[in-house]
Coordinates of C-alpha atoms in Angstrom, one line a residue:
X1 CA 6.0 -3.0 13.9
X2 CA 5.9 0.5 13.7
X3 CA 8.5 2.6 15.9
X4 CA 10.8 5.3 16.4
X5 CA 14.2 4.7 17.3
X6 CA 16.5 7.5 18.8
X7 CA 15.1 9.8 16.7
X8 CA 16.2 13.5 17.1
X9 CA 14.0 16.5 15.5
X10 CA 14.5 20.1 15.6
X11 CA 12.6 23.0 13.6
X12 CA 14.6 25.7 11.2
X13 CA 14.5 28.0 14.5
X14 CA 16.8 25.6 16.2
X15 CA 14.2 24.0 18.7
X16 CA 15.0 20.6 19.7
X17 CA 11.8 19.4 19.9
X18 CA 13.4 15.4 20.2
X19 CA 16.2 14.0 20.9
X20 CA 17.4 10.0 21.1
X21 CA 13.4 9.6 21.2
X22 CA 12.2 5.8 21.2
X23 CA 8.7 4.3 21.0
X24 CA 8.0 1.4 19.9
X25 CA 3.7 0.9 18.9
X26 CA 1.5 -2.0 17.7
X27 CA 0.7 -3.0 14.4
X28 CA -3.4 -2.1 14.5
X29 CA -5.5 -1.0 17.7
X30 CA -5.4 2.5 18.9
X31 CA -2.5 4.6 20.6
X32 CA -3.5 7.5 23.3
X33 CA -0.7 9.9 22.9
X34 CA -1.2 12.0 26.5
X35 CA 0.9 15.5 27.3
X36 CA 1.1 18.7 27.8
X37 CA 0.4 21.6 25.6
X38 CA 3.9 22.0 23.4
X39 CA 5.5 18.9 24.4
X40 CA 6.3 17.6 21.3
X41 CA 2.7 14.8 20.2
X42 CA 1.6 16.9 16.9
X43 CA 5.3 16.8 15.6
X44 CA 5.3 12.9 16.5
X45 CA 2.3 12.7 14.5
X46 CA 3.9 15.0 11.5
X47 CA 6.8 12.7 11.6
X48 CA 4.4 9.0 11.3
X49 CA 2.6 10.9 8.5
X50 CA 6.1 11.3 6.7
X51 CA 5.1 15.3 6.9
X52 CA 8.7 15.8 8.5
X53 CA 11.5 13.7 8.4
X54 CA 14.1 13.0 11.2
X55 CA 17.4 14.6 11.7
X56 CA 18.7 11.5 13.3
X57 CA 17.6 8.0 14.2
X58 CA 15.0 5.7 12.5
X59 CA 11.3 5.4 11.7
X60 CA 10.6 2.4 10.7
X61 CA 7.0 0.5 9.9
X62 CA 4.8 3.3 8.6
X63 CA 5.9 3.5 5.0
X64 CA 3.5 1.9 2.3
X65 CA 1.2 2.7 5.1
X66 CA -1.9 4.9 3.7
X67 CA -2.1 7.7 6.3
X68 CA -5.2 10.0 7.0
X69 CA -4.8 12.8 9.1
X70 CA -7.4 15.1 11.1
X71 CA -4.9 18.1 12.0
X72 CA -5.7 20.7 15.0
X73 CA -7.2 23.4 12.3
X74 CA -10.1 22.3 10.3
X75 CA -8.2 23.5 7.1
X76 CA -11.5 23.2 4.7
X77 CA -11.5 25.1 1.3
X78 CA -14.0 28.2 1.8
X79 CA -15.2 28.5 -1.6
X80 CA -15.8 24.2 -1.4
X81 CA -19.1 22.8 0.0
X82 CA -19.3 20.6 2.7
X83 CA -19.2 17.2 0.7
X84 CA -16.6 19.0 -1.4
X85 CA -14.5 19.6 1.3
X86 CA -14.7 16.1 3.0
X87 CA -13.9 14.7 -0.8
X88 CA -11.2 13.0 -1.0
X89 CA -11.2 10.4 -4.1
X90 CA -13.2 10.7 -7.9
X91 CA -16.4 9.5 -5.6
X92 CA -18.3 11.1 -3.0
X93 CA -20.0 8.2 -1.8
X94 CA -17.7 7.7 1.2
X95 CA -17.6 10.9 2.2
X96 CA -21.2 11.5 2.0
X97 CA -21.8 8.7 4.0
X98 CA -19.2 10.1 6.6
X99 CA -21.1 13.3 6.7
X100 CA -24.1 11.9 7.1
X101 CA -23.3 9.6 10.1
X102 CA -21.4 12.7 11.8
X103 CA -24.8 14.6 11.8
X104 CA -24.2 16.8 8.7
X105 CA -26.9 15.2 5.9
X106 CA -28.8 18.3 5.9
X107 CA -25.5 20.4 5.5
X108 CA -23.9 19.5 2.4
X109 CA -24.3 22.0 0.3
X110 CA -23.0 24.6 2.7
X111 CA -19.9 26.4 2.7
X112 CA -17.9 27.0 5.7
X113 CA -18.6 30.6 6.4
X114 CA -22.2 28.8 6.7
X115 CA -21.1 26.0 9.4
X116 CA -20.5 26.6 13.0
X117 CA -16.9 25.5 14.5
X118 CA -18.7 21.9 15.7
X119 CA -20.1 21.5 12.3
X120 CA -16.5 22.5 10.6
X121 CA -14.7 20.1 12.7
X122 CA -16.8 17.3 11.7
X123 CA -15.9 18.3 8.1
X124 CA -12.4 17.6 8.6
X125 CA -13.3 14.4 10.9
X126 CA -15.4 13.1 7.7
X127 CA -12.6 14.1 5.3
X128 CA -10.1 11.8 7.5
X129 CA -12.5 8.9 7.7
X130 CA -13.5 8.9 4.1
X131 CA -10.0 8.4 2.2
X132 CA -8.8 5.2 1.6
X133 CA -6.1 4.5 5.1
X134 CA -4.6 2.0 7.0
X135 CA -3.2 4.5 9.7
X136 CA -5.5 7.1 10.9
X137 CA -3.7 10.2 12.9
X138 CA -6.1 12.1 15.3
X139 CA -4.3 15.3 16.1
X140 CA -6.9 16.5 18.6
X141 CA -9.6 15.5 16.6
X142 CA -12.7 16.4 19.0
X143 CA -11.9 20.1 20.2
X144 CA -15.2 22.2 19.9
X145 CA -17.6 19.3 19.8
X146 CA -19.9 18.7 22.5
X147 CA -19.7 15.5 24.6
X148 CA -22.6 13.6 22.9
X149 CA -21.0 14.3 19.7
X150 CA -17.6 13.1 20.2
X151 CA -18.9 10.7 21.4
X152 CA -20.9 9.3 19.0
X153 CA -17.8 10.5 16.4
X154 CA -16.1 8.1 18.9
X155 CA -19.1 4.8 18.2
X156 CA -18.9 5.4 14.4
X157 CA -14.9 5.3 14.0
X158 CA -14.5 2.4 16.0
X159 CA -17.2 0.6 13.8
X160 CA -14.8 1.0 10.8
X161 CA -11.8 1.0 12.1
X162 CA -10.4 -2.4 12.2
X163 CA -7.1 -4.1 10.8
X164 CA -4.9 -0.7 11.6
X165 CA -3.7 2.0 13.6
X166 CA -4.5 5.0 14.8
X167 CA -3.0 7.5 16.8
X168 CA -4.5 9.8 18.9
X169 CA -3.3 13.2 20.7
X170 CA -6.2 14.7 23.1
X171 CA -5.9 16.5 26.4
X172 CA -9.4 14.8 27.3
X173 CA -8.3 11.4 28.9
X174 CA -12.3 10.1 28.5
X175 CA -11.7 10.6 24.7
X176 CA -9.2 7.8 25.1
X177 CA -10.9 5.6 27.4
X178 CA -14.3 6.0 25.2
X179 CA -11.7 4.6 22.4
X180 CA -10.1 1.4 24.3
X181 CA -6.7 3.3 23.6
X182 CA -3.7 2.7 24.9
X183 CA -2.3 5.7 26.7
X184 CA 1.3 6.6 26.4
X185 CA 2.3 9.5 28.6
X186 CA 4.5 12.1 26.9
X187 CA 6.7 14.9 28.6
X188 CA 9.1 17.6 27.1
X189 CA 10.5 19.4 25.5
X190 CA 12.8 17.5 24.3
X191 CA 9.8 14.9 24.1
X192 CA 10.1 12.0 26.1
X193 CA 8.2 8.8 27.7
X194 CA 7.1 9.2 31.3
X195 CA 5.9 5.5 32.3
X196 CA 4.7 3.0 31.2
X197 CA 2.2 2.6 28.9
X198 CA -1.7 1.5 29.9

Protein backbone atom coordinates (compact mmCIF):
# COMPACT_ATOMS: atom_id res chain seq x y z
CA UNK A 1 0.00 0.00 0.00
CA UNK A 2 1.44 3.02 -1.00
CA UNK A 3 2.49 5.74 1.85
CA UNK A 4 4.61 8.21 3.23
CA UNK A 5 5.98 7.82 6.57
CA UNK A 6 7.55 10.79 8.61
CA UNK A 7 8.85 12.04 5.77
CA UNK A 8 10.69 15.47 6.00
CA UNK A 9 11.46 17.60 2.68
CA UNK A 10 13.04 20.89 2.28
CA UNK A 11 14.26 22.79 -1.04
CA UNK A 12 18.11 23.98 -1.61
CA UNK A 13 16.73 27.51 -0.21
CA UNK A 14 16.19 25.88 3.18
CA UNK A 15 12.24 25.74 3.06
CA UNK A 16 10.84 23.01 5.06
CA UNK A 17 8.23 22.32 2.95
CA UNK A 18 7.49 18.68 5.27
CA UNK A 19 8.34 17.54 8.14
CA UNK A 20 7.46 13.89 10.11
CA UNK A 21 4.70 13.87 7.23
CA UNK A 22 2.50 10.57 7.14
CA UNK A 23 -0.17 9.47 4.73
CA UNK A 24 -1.02 6.43 4.16
CA UNK A 25 -3.28 5.86 0.41
CA UNK A 26 -4.95 2.92 -1.31
CA UNK A 27 -3.73 0.66 -3.73
CA UNK A 28 -6.09 1.79 -6.92
CA UNK A 29 -9.13 4.35 -6.87
CA UNK A 30 -8.57 7.94 -6.82
CA UNK A 31 -6.97 10.39 -4.09
CA UNK A 32 -8.41 14.24 -3.91
CA UNK A 33 -5.42 16.02 -2.58
CA UNK A 34 -7.37 19.45 -1.20
CA UNK A 35 -5.21 22.79 0.09
CA UNK A 36 -4.22 25.90 -0.15
CA UNK A 37 -2.10 27.63 -2.74
CA UNK A 38 1.77 26.71 -1.48
CA UNK A 39 0.94 24.24 1.02
CA UNK A 40 3.00 21.69 0.03
CA UNK A 41 0.40 19.00 -2.69
CA UNK A 42 2.65 19.51 -6.05
CA UNK A 43 5.88 18.59 -4.01
CA UNK A 44 3.81 15.51 -2.51
CA UNK A 45 3.15 14.70 -5.99
CA UNK A 46 7.01 15.33 -7.14
CA UNK A 47 8.01 13.01 -4.33
CA UNK A 48 5.24 9.84 -5.46
CA UNK A 49 6.64 10.41 -8.95
CA UNK A 50 10.25 9.80 -7.57
CA UNK A 51 10.94 13.50 -9.10
CA UNK A 52 12.46 14.42 -5.47
CA UNK A 53 13.56 12.26 -2.92
CA UNK A 54 13.11 12.64 0.87
CA UNK A 55 15.47 14.04 3.37
CA UNK A 56 14.05 11.79 6.04
CA UNK A 57 11.45 9.10 6.50
CA UNK A 58 10.08 6.57 4.01
CA UNK A 59 8.09 6.19 0.81
CA UNK A 60 7.16 3.14 0.38
CA UNK A 61 4.64 1.36 -2.46
CA UNK A 62 5.15 3.48 -5.51
CA UNK A 63 8.34 2.01 -7.00
CA UNK A 64 7.99 -0.34 -10.02
CA UNK A 65 4.98 1.72 -10.30
CA UNK A 66 4.70 3.33 -14.00
CA UNK A 67 3.87 7.02 -13.22
CA UNK A 68 2.29 9.56 -15.63
CA UNK A 69 2.17 13.00 -14.72
CA UNK A 70 0.05 16.10 -15.93
CA UNK A 71 2.19 19.00 -14.22
CA UNK A 72 0.63 22.65 -13.55
CA UNK A 73 2.46 24.03 -17.00
CA UNK A 74 1.54 22.39 -20.13
CA UNK A 75 5.37 21.96 -20.92
CA UNK A 76 4.64 20.92 -24.83
CA UNK A 77 7.69 21.16 -27.32
CA UNK A 78 6.85 24.38 -29.64
CA UNK A 79 8.53 23.23 -32.68
CA UNK A 80 6.40 19.49 -32.06
CA UNK A 81 2.74 19.09 -33.37
CA UNK A 82 0.06 18.36 -31.37
CA UNK A 83 0.08 14.39 -31.78
CA UNK A 84 3.91 14.91 -31.54
CA UNK A 85 3.68 16.46 -28.32
CA UNK A 86 1.04 14.07 -26.69
CA UNK A 87 3.65 11.08 -28.06
CA UNK A 88 4.85 9.22 -25.80
CA UNK A 89 6.04 5.62 -27.06
CA UNK A 90 7.28 4.38 -30.97
CA UNK A 91 3.25 4.58 -31.68
CA UNK A 92 0.90 7.28 -31.96
CA UNK A 93 -2.09 5.32 -31.86
CA UNK A 94 -2.76 5.92 -28.18
CA UNK A 95 -2.19 9.24 -28.16
CA UNK A 96 -4.14 9.98 -31.20
CA UNK A 97 -6.95 8.37 -29.82
CA UNK A 98 -6.49 10.57 -26.58
CA UNK A 99 -6.52 13.66 -28.66
CA UNK A 100 -9.28 12.77 -30.39
CA UNK A 101 -11.55 11.92 -27.43
CA UNK A 102 -10.35 15.33 -25.70
CA UNK A 103 -11.81 17.31 -28.64
CA UNK A 104 -8.56 17.92 -30.59
CA UNK A 105 -9.03 15.44 -33.99
CA UNK A 106 -9.06 18.34 -36.13
CA UNK A 107 -5.92 19.77 -34.36
CA UNK A 108 -3.13 17.49 -34.83
CA UNK A 109 -1.14 18.93 -36.98
CA UNK A 110 -0.86 22.23 -35.16
CA UNK A 111 1.76 23.61 -33.19
CA UNK A 112 1.35 25.31 -29.94
CA UNK A 113 1.76 28.87 -30.87
CA UNK A 114 -1.45 27.64 -33.00
CA UNK A 115 -3.59 26.21 -29.86
CA UNK A 116 -5.32 28.25 -27.39
CA UNK A 117 -4.51 27.61 -23.52
CA UNK A 118 -7.77 25.05 -23.37
CA UNK A 119 -6.54 23.38 -26.32
CA UNK A 120 -2.75 23.23 -24.92
CA UNK A 121 -3.83 21.78 -21.70
CA UNK A 122 -5.62 19.08 -23.26
CA UNK A 123 -2.24 18.29 -25.01
CA UNK A 124 -0.56 17.67 -21.94
CA UNK A 125 -3.87 15.86 -20.44
CA UNK A 126 -3.58 13.40 -23.68
CA UNK A 127 0.24 13.07 -23.25
CA UNK A 128 -0.52 11.76 -19.52
CA UNK A 129 -3.32 9.47 -20.49
CA UNK A 130 -1.55 8.02 -23.48
CA UNK A 131 1.84 6.47 -21.84
CA UNK A 132 1.77 3.19 -20.57
CA UNK A 133 0.91 3.88 -16.22
CA UNK A 134 -0.34 2.29 -13.41
CA UNK A 135 -0.32 5.66 -11.21
CA UNK A 136 -1.58 8.64 -12.83
CA UNK A 137 -0.56 12.19 -10.98
CA UNK A 138 -3.06 15.14 -11.78
CA UNK A 139 -1.20 18.20 -10.64
CA UNK A 140 -4.07 20.52 -11.34
CA UNK A 141 -4.90 18.95 -14.46
CA UNK A 142 -8.15 21.04 -15.54
CA UNK A 143 -7.05 24.82 -15.03
CA UNK A 144 -8.20 26.85 -18.20
CA UNK A 145 -10.74 24.36 -19.38
CA UNK A 146 -14.27 25.16 -19.43
CA UNK A 147 -16.76 23.21 -17.24
CA UNK A 148 -18.21 20.99 -20.06
CA UNK A 149 -14.73 20.15 -20.97
CA UNK A 150 -13.39 19.01 -17.76
CA UNK A 151 -15.86 17.47 -17.47
CA UNK A 152 -16.08 15.35 -20.12
CA UNK A 153 -11.95 15.03 -19.64
CA UNK A 154 -13.40 13.78 -16.31
CA UNK A 155 -16.13 10.78 -18.23
CA UNK A 156 -13.16 9.68 -20.50
CA UNK A 157 -10.41 9.15 -17.72
CA UNK A 158 -12.55 7.38 -15.53
CA UNK A 159 -13.52 5.02 -18.47
CA UNK A 160 -9.79 3.85 -18.55
CA UNK A 161 -8.77 4.21 -15.50
CA UNK A 162 -9.17 1.10 -13.66
CA UNK A 163 -6.71 -1.30 -11.60
CA UNK A 164 -4.57 1.90 -10.21
CA UNK A 165 -4.14 5.12 -8.67
CA UNK A 166 -4.35 8.37 -9.19
CA UNK A 167 -3.76 11.41 -7.45
CA UNK A 168 -5.27 14.49 -7.82
CA UNK A 169 -4.38 18.24 -6.57
CA UNK A 170 -7.34 20.81 -7.71
CA UNK A 171 -8.62 23.79 -5.86
CA UNK A 172 -12.12 22.94 -7.59
CA UNK A 173 -13.72 20.55 -4.98
CA UNK A 174 -16.57 19.50 -7.95
CA UNK A 175 -13.45 18.26 -10.00
CA UNK A 176 -13.18 15.77 -7.15
CA UNK A 177 -16.66 14.83 -6.58
CA UNK A 178 -17.24 14.57 -10.60
CA UNK A 179 -14.18 11.83 -9.94
CA UNK A 180 -15.64 9.68 -6.88
CA UNK A 181 -12.21 10.83 -5.17
CA UNK A 182 -11.39 10.61 -1.92
CA UNK A 183 -10.57 13.94 -0.52
CA UNK A 184 -7.74 14.40 1.91
CA UNK A 185 -7.38 17.87 3.31
CA UNK A 186 -3.95 19.32 3.36
CA UNK A 187 -2.59 22.39 5.41
CA UNK A 188 1.01 23.99 5.74
CA UNK A 189 3.64 24.80 5.35
CA UNK A 190 5.20 22.46 6.87
CA UNK A 191 2.34 20.21 5.04
CA UNK A 192 0.15 18.46 7.16
CA UNK A 193 -3.30 16.38 7.42
CA UNK A 194 -6.27 18.38 8.72
CA UNK A 195 -9.12 15.60 9.20
CA UNK A 196 -10.04 12.94 8.22
CA UNK A 197 -10.27 11.84 4.92
CA UNK A 198 -13.91 11.52 2.86
Amino acid sequence: MPSFEQVDFAYAAGRLVLEGFSLELPDRGVVCLVGPSGCGKTTLLRLAAGLESPHAGRISGFQGRRAAMVFQEDRLLPWETTRQNATTTPSSDRATEWLVALGLGDSLDRRPGELSGGMARRVAIARALAAPHDLLLLDEPFSGLDEDTWRGAVQRILATEEGGLTLLVTHVLDQALAMGATVVRLQGLPLRVVGQPS
